[in-house]
Amino acid sequence: MRHLLTLVLLLTGLQSMAQTKVVGIVQDQEHKPLPFANVLLPELQAGVSADENGKFSYTFAAPAPASVTLSVSYVGKHKLERTVPLQPGKVHEVALTLQDNNLYLNEVEINAKQVHTTNSNSSIVIEQAAIEQIQPYSLSDILLNLLPGQTILNPDLQSAKTINLRTVATDSYAQNSQFGTAIILDGEALSNNTNLQASGNGFGLSNEFTAGNYGTSDFTFSSVDLRQIPANNIEKIEVIQGVPSARYGDLTDGAILIDRKAGVSPWSITARIQDGTNNFGLNKGFKLGPKLGSLNTSLDYLDSSPSTTNKQKSYKRLSTGLLWSTYLDKSRKVSSHLSVDYATSFDTYNVDSEKDNEVVKSDNSQWRLNYRGFWKLSLPVLDNLSYSAAYSLSNQYSYESVYRNAGVQPMSISTVAGVAQGIFTYPNYQAETEVYGKPQRLSFSLNGHKKVMTGAVQHQLSFGGNYSHESNRGQGYEVDPFSPRWKTGSSRGQSRDYAFEQVPALANMGFYLEDMFTTQVSGKKLITSAGIRLDEQFQKWSVSPRISSSLELSERTTLKAAFGLATKSPGLIHLQPKPVYFDYQLLNYYPNKYKENLVLYYTEVVTPDNSQLKAMRSQTMELGITHQKPLYDISLTAFRKQVRRGFSQASNLYLVNVPEYTITETRPDQQPLYAPTGNYSRDFGIYKSYSNDLHTDNYGLELYISTIKFAAIQTSFNLSSTLYYSRFYRNTPVMYAPEKEHFDKEAVVGIFLNPLTEGLEAISTLSTNHHISKLGLLVNFRAQFFWDEWKKNSPASVYPIAYINQQGSYVAIPEGERDSQTFAHLVEDEKRRTSTFQQFVYSNYHLKLSKEIHNLVRLSFYANNFLNHRPEVYDDGDNNYEQLNQSPAFGMELRLTIK
């Protein structure tokens, strides 16, 4: 027994001796250790964190790779990547020195870069240096200024912001694209699935609250408002425009991955100023000790109006957060990250004049708790495990007040079907609408990783799942029946109170399996990531296979290809069973005596059935090539993205027999007596429900060229060009009711073909970066060239192809009879045919200047359209001239770093 124990100990010792390791220290330029620095091994989808003394180690499972790339990052430091050759059974010691991330570096990257990551073949990565250079107020500014294919615009915080990736679709098609773009912060999605902040006009159609010419203050049908994500604490952004890893679900149009600053860092105080906008930020990363790790704090406040002289509109935002990072064990195999965030915003629009009096407000607040962990297990079936849990609770309040002066009007207030008395409104009043939302979301995810060898092929297996439960328990939609928002007329379609508690919760779950492996094809290296995803969304299952590959044709040239499917669940705004009320006035007796006034209505209640909705679905294909030279890099990507089953509002006809009543006796100081006549009249109503009718086809080319910094002129160049073409259409005909009811005719409403809409946009952005590192000076010049842009509708007929008759039946119209006088009352306006074309090539020019002073102060200045280049075009439709490009805009930023 003693000899057996000796043998076991000997074998164990030999195995330990045979282990391949990398050990090292992360330090700054003064050779001081950087505690809790992040050390990632991208090829292995693994990573470690340095201890409080900056030391780290990583042990490779056998067989170890021939080399490994260490990607080292630290808050306020320039990221370092180093390739370390490995010898089996050896311990490799490295010292990794990080430089301050400032303008004294020899190279400063201030442009977005297209790179191949474990998340996608064609990711766009935006690092901290690029973010700081554009002086952004929010995530929206970062994306519009740095993402290829986007138009650089002046900072605008007076309306909700979102982003479209690889499409020029408009209207509901664009909203679907935005809704299908996932915003993922620190590993968990910022969902807009439970947003119900919309005004209702009573026909089952929900509209976003609009603040005059400033647009909407909240996006209900698309993504989260990007204004609400401050830029001060963002360290890196990865934009997935193509085929994502199978890990990511509940999306159709890509994802935006946001990593925030975490770790020990000095005090950073930032002030940004623009005409009408002030923004202040405060950040600090504290070292808590060897056992407690680090605590990162952030505070951001913003106050914005259209200008210093225009206070008609205002937007205010306050956000703060804590991020605690530590290890839960002495061997530092279990890392833990816990964040608590609070954010609130106030968006107010106020018009007070002799002709108009309107107020629109949107107030939002949110608490968010997020926990992430990583466990290095080194088990036979599992190398490491990552997991996360998040909970968010929001309070949303939307308010709209509009002055009405239409005199006394009749109004129905019944919430049940049948005959009931109505009321009479005030002669003039402020029509107020209030919507109270209380969205909440609970989500979990679990991801495992395992390295497996099959012969000479190494496989990096990833697998896991996610679950989310979302609901909205707000008070809902509240109106005062005596002061209705819409014109009453016959009081059809007026909204009633509606509690969001009636809306069922939304539960989604998904599972995935993915394999990243490297093989040889004709002696050339082929890296492939193949995965499959299974999702249950709104109680319906879907399967999404995805594959991406890169083939190294030579040391400098790589060919890339990808294909994948993805799905996006409908939101509660699409699924809500909000009742629709049709009110038909039977009697209106108004002698203007309170006790004698009488109005009688017949009400029908229809609850739209949206349970047939399916998840929106996309199919994406990519093909690209990259070529690297000592002086420059170039890449070209072609793609096709098809989106099917987009969410849209469909019209439904509701036919009704309305009973007729008559007054039988009038009485002083009492309401008159009335009775049914026994007769009925035919009437109808049209209400909206949701369907999967929208289809979009997107095609495009993307070209990226970047150069090194040429020492002779201290300048580097970056060129991005995009050509996007989209065609979008509904796959079912649409119903239009004539302006006047014609129950004397057989055809009640018309059915029309939908036009096919096409659009094209070609944009190039040239960025020159003049960087004098010895002076800490950077001058960035960006020129945008708008080569072509157009949108046109196919000549869809304004004549109906079918109609609904008085019995509610669908009747097709022969093609030769569609323009006959029989259906003249159904013919639509020719204005449905619209086309817009860019008349000539034009450009715009922007300048940004930054100066670093002793690594303590950075002063930055920007000037958008600094040449005031605003060419004019004549608009035939409006019969006037329109100026292209925005007016010049100027702003500055002051950042103070206290070490």
CSV table of C-alpha atoms in Angstrom, one decimal, residues 491-706:
chain,number,residue,atom,x,y,z
A,491,SER,CA,-67.4,59.3,-30.7
A,492,ARG,CA,-66.2,56.3,-32.6
A,493,GLY,CA,-62.9,54.9,-31.4
A,494,GLN,CA,-62.4,57.0,-28.3
A,495,SER,CA,-60.0,55.4,-25.8
A,496,ARG,CA,-60.8,54.3,-22.3
A,497,ASP,CA,-58.7,53.6,-19.3
A,498,TYR,CA,-56.6,50.4,-19.8
A,499,ALA,CA,-54.4,48.8,-17.1
A,500,PHE,CA,-51.2,47.2,-18.2
A,501,GLU,CA,-51.7,44.4,-15.6
A,502,GLN,CA,-54.1,42.9,-18.2
A,503,VAL,CA,-51.1,42.3,-20.5
A,504,PRO,CA,-49.7,38.8,-20.1
A,505,ALA,CA,-46.0,38.4,-19.3
A,506,LEU,CA,-43.4,37.5,-21.9
A,507,ALA,CA,-41.1,34.5,-21.2
A,508,ASN,CA,-38.3,33.6,-23.6
A,509,MET,CA,-35.6,30.9,-23.4
A,510,GLY,CA,-32.9,29.6,-25.6
A,511,PHE,CA,-30.1,27.0,-25.8
A,512,TYR,CA,-27.1,26.8,-28.0
A,513,LEU,CA,-24.1,24.7,-29.0
A,514,GLU,CA,-21.1,26.0,-30.9
A,515,ASP,CA,-17.8,24.6,-32.0
A,516,MET,CA,-14.8,26.7,-33.0
A,517,PHE,CA,-12.1,24.6,-34.6
A,518,THR,CA,-9.0,25.0,-36.8
A,519,THR,CA,-8.1,22.8,-39.7
A,520,GLN,CA,-5.9,22.8,-42.8
A,521,VAL,CA,-7.2,23.1,-46.4
A,522,SER,CA,-4.6,22.5,-49.0
A,523,GLY,CA,-2.0,23.6,-46.4
A,524,LYS,CA,-3.9,26.8,-45.5
A,525,LYS,CA,-5.3,27.6,-42.1
A,526,LEU,CA,-9.1,27.4,-41.9
A,527,ILE,CA,-10.8,28.7,-38.7
A,528,THR,CA,-14.5,27.8,-38.5
A,529,SER,CA,-17.2,28.5,-35.9
A,530,ALA,CA,-20.3,26.4,-36.4
A,531,GLY,CA,-23.3,26.5,-34.0
A,532,ILE,CA,-27.0,26.0,-33.6
A,533,ARG,CA,-29.5,27.8,-31.5
A,534,LEU,CA,-32.9,26.7,-30.2
A,535,ASP,CA,-35.3,29.4,-29.0
A,536,GLU,CA,-38.7,29.5,-27.5
A,537,GLN,CA,-40.2,32.9,-28.0
A,538,PHE,CA,-43.9,33.6,-27.2
A,539,GLN,CA,-44.5,29.9,-26.7
A,540,LYS,CA,-43.2,29.1,-30.2
A,541,TRP,CA,-39.9,27.2,-31.0
A,542,SER,CA,-37.4,28.1,-33.7
A,543,VAL,CA,-34.0,26.7,-34.8
A,544,SER,CA,-31.2,29.0,-36.0
A,545,PRO,CA,-28.1,27.4,-37.5
A,546,ARG,CA,-25.0,29.7,-37.8
A,547,ILE,CA,-21.6,29.2,-39.4
A,548,SER,CA,-18.6,31.5,-40.1
A,549,SER,CA,-15.2,30.7,-41.5
A,550,SER,CA,-11.9,32.4,-42.3
A,551,LEU,CA,-9.4,30.9,-44.6
A,552,GLU,CA,-5.8,32.3,-44.6
A,553,LEU,CA,-4.9,32.3,-48.3
A,554,SER,CA,-1.5,33.7,-47.5
A,555,GLU,CA,0.3,35.3,-44.6
A,556,ARG,CA,-1.4,38.7,-45.5
A,557,THR,CA,-4.7,37.7,-47.2
A,558,THR,CA,-7.7,36.1,-45.5
A,559,LEU,CA,-11.0,35.1,-47.1
A,560,LYS,CA,-14.1,35.2,-44.8
A,561,ALA,CA,-17.6,33.8,-45.2
A,562,ALA,CA,-20.6,33.5,-42.9
A,563,PHE,CA,-24.3,32.3,-42.9
A,564,GLY,CA,-26.9,32.4,-40.2
A,565,LEU,CA,-30.5,32.6,-39.1
A,566,ALA,CA,-31.8,34.6,-36.2
A,567,THR,CA,-35.2,35.4,-34.6
A,568,LYS,CA,-36.7,38.2,-32.5
A,569,SER,CA,-39.7,37.8,-30.2
A,570,PRO,CA,-42.6,40.2,-30.5
A,571,GLY,CA,-42.9,42.7,-27.7
A,572,LEU,CA,-45.8,43.4,-25.4
A,573,ILE,CA,-46.8,46.3,-27.5
A,574,HIS,CA,-47.5,43.8,-30.3
A,575,LEU,CA,-49.2,41.2,-28.1
A,576,GLN,CA,-51.3,43.3,-25.8
A,577,PRO,CA,-55.1,42.5,-26.0
A,578,LYS,CA,-56.2,46.2,-25.8
A,579,PRO,CA,-59.9,46.5,-26.4
A,580,VAL,CA,-61.3,48.6,-29.2
A,581,TYR,CA,-64.5,50.5,-28.7
A,582,PHE,CA,-66.9,51.4,-31.5
A,583,ASP,CA,-69.5,53.9,-30.4
A,584,TYR,CA,-72.6,54.7,-32.6
A,585,GLN,CA,-74.7,57.6,-31.6
A,586,LEU,CA,-78.4,56.8,-31.4
A,587,LEU,CA,-79.9,60.0,-29.9
A,588,ASN,CA,-78.6,63.5,-29.2
A,589,TYR,CA,-81.0,65.7,-27.2
A,590,TYR,CA,-79.3,68.9,-26.0
A,591,PRO,CA,-81.5,71.7,-24.9
A,592,ASN,CA,-78.6,73.0,-22.9
A,593,LYS,CA,-80.3,72.2,-19.6
A,594,TYR,CA,-78.2,69.9,-17.3
A,595,LYS,CA,-81.1,67.8,-16.1
A,596,GLU,CA,-82.7,67.4,-19.6
A,597,ASN,CA,-79.6,66.7,-21.7
A,598,LEU,CA,-79.4,63.2,-23.2
A,599,VAL,CA,-77.1,61.4,-25.5
A,600,LEU,CA,-77.5,57.7,-26.2
A,601,TYR,CA,-74.9,55.3,-27.7
A,602,TYR,CA,-74.7,51.8,-29.0
A,603,THR,CA,-71.2,50.4,-28.2
A,604,GLU,CA,-69.4,47.4,-29.6
A,605,VAL,CA,-66.3,46.1,-28.0
A,606,VAL,CA,-63.7,44.2,-30.0
A,607,THR,CA,-60.5,42.7,-28.5
A,608,PRO,CA,-57.9,42.1,-31.2
A,609,ASP,CA,-56.4,38.6,-31.2
A,610,ASN,CA,-52.6,38.9,-31.6
A,611,SER,CA,-51.8,35.4,-30.4
A,612,GLN,CA,-51.0,34.3,-33.9
A,613,LEU,CA,-47.9,36.4,-34.1
A,614,LYS,CA,-44.6,34.6,-34.7
A,615,ALA,CA,-41.1,35.7,-34.1
A,616,MET,CA,-39.5,38.0,-36.7
A,617,ARG,CA,-36.8,36.1,-38.6
A,618,SER,CA,-33.7,37.0,-40.5
A,619,GLN,CA,-31.2,35.2,-42.8
A,620,THR,CA,-27.8,36.8,-43.3
A,621,MET,CA,-25.0,35.8,-45.7
A,622,GLU,CA,-21.5,37.5,-45.8
A,623,LEU,CA,-18.4,37.1,-48.0
A,624,GLY,CA,-15.3,39.2,-47.4
A,625,ILE,CA,-11.6,39.5,-48.0
A,626,THR,CA,-8.9,41.2,-46.0
A,627,HIS,CA,-5.4,42.1,-47.1
A,628,GLN,CA,-2.6,43.4,-44.8
A,629,LYS,CA,0.4,45.3,-46.0
A,630,PRO,CA,3.2,46.9,-43.9
A,631,LEU,CA,1.8,50.4,-44.8
A,632,TYR,CA,-2.0,49.7,-44.9
A,633,ASP,CA,-4.8,47.3,-44.3
A,634,ILE,CA,-7.8,46.8,-46.7
A,635,SER,CA,-11.0,44.8,-46.4
A,636,LEU,CA,-14.0,44.3,-48.6
A,637,THR,CA,-17.3,42.7,-47.4
A,638,ALA,CA,-20.4,41.9,-49.3
A,639,PHE,CA,-23.6,40.9,-47.6
A,640,ARG,CA,-27.3,40.0,-48.0
A,641,LYS,CA,-29.7,40.2,-45.1
A,642,GLN,CA,-33.3,39.2,-45.5
A,643,VAL,CA,-35.9,39.9,-42.8
A,644,ARG,CA,-39.2,38.1,-42.8
A,645,ARG,CA,-42.3,38.2,-40.7
A,646,GLY,CA,-41.7,41.8,-39.5
A,647,PHE,CA,-44.3,43.2,-37.2
A,648,SER,CA,-46.9,45.5,-38.7
A,649,GLN,CA,-50.4,46.8,-38.1
A,650,ALA,CA,-53.1,45.2,-40.2
A,651,SER,CA,-56.6,46.7,-40.8
A,652,ASN,CA,-59.7,44.6,-39.9
A,653,LEU,CA,-63.3,45.3,-40.9
A,654,TYR,CA,-66.0,45.0,-38.3
A,655,LEU,CA,-69.6,45.1,-39.6
A,656,VAL,CA,-72.4,45.8,-37.2
A,657,ASN,CA,-76.2,46.2,-37.1
A,658,VAL,CA,-76.9,49.4,-35.1
A,659,PRO,CA,-80.4,49.6,-33.4
A,660,GLU,CA,-82.4,52.7,-34.0
A,661,TYR,CA,-84.0,54.6,-31.1
A,662,THR,CA,-86.5,57.5,-30.9
A,663,ILE,CA,-87.6,60.0,-28.2
A,664,THR,CA,-91.1,59.2,-27.1
A,665,GLU,CA,-91.7,62.0,-24.6
A,666,THR,CA,-89.9,65.2,-23.5
A,667,ARG,CA,-90.2,66.3,-19.9
A,668,PRO,CA,-89.3,69.5,-18.0
A,669,ASP,CA,-86.3,69.2,-15.7
A,670,GLN,CA,-86.0,65.5,-16.6
A,671,GLN,CA,-84.4,63.6,-19.4
A,672,PRO,CA,-86.7,62.6,-22.2
A,673,LEU,CA,-88.1,59.1,-22.5
A,674,TYR,CA,-86.9,57.0,-25.4
A,675,ALA,CA,-87.5,53.5,-26.9
A,676,PRO,CA,-86.2,51.3,-29.7
A,677,THR,CA,-88.0,51.5,-33.0
A,678,GLY,CA,-87.2,47.9,-33.9
A,679,ASN,CA,-85.3,48.9,-37.0
A,680,TYR,CA,-81.5,48.5,-37.6
A,681,SER,CA,-79.0,50.3,-39.7
A,682,ARG,CA,-75.9,48.9,-41.2
A,683,ASP,CA,-72.5,50.3,-40.2
A,684,PHE,CA,-68.9,49.3,-39.8
A,685,GLY,CA,-65.7,50.0,-38.1
A,686,ILE,CA,-62.0,49.4,-38.9
A,687,TYR,CA,-59.6,48.4,-36.1
A,688,LYS,CA,-55.9,47.5,-36.1
A,689,SER,CA,-54.3,44.3,-35.0
A,690,TYR,CA,-50.7,43.1,-35.4
A,691,SER,CA,-49.4,40.6,-38.1
A,692,ASN,CA,-46.2,39.3,-39.6
A,693,ASP,CA,-46.5,41.1,-42.9
A,694,LEU,CA,-43.3,43.1,-43.4
A,695,HIS,CA,-40.5,41.8,-45.5
A,696,THR,CA,-37.1,43.5,-46.1
A,697,ASP,CA,-34.2,42.5,-48.4
A,698,ASN,CA,-30.9,44.3,-47.7
A,699,TYR,CA,-27.8,44.1,-49.9
A,700,GLY,CA,-24.5,45.9,-49.5
A,701,LEU,CA,-20.8,46.4,-50.0
A,702,GLU,CA,-18.4,47.7,-47.3
A,703,LEU,CA,-14.9,48.9,-48.0
A,704,TYR,CA,-12.3,49.7,-45.2
A,705,ILE,CA,-8.8,51.1,-45.8
A,706,SER,CA,-6.5,52.2,-43.0
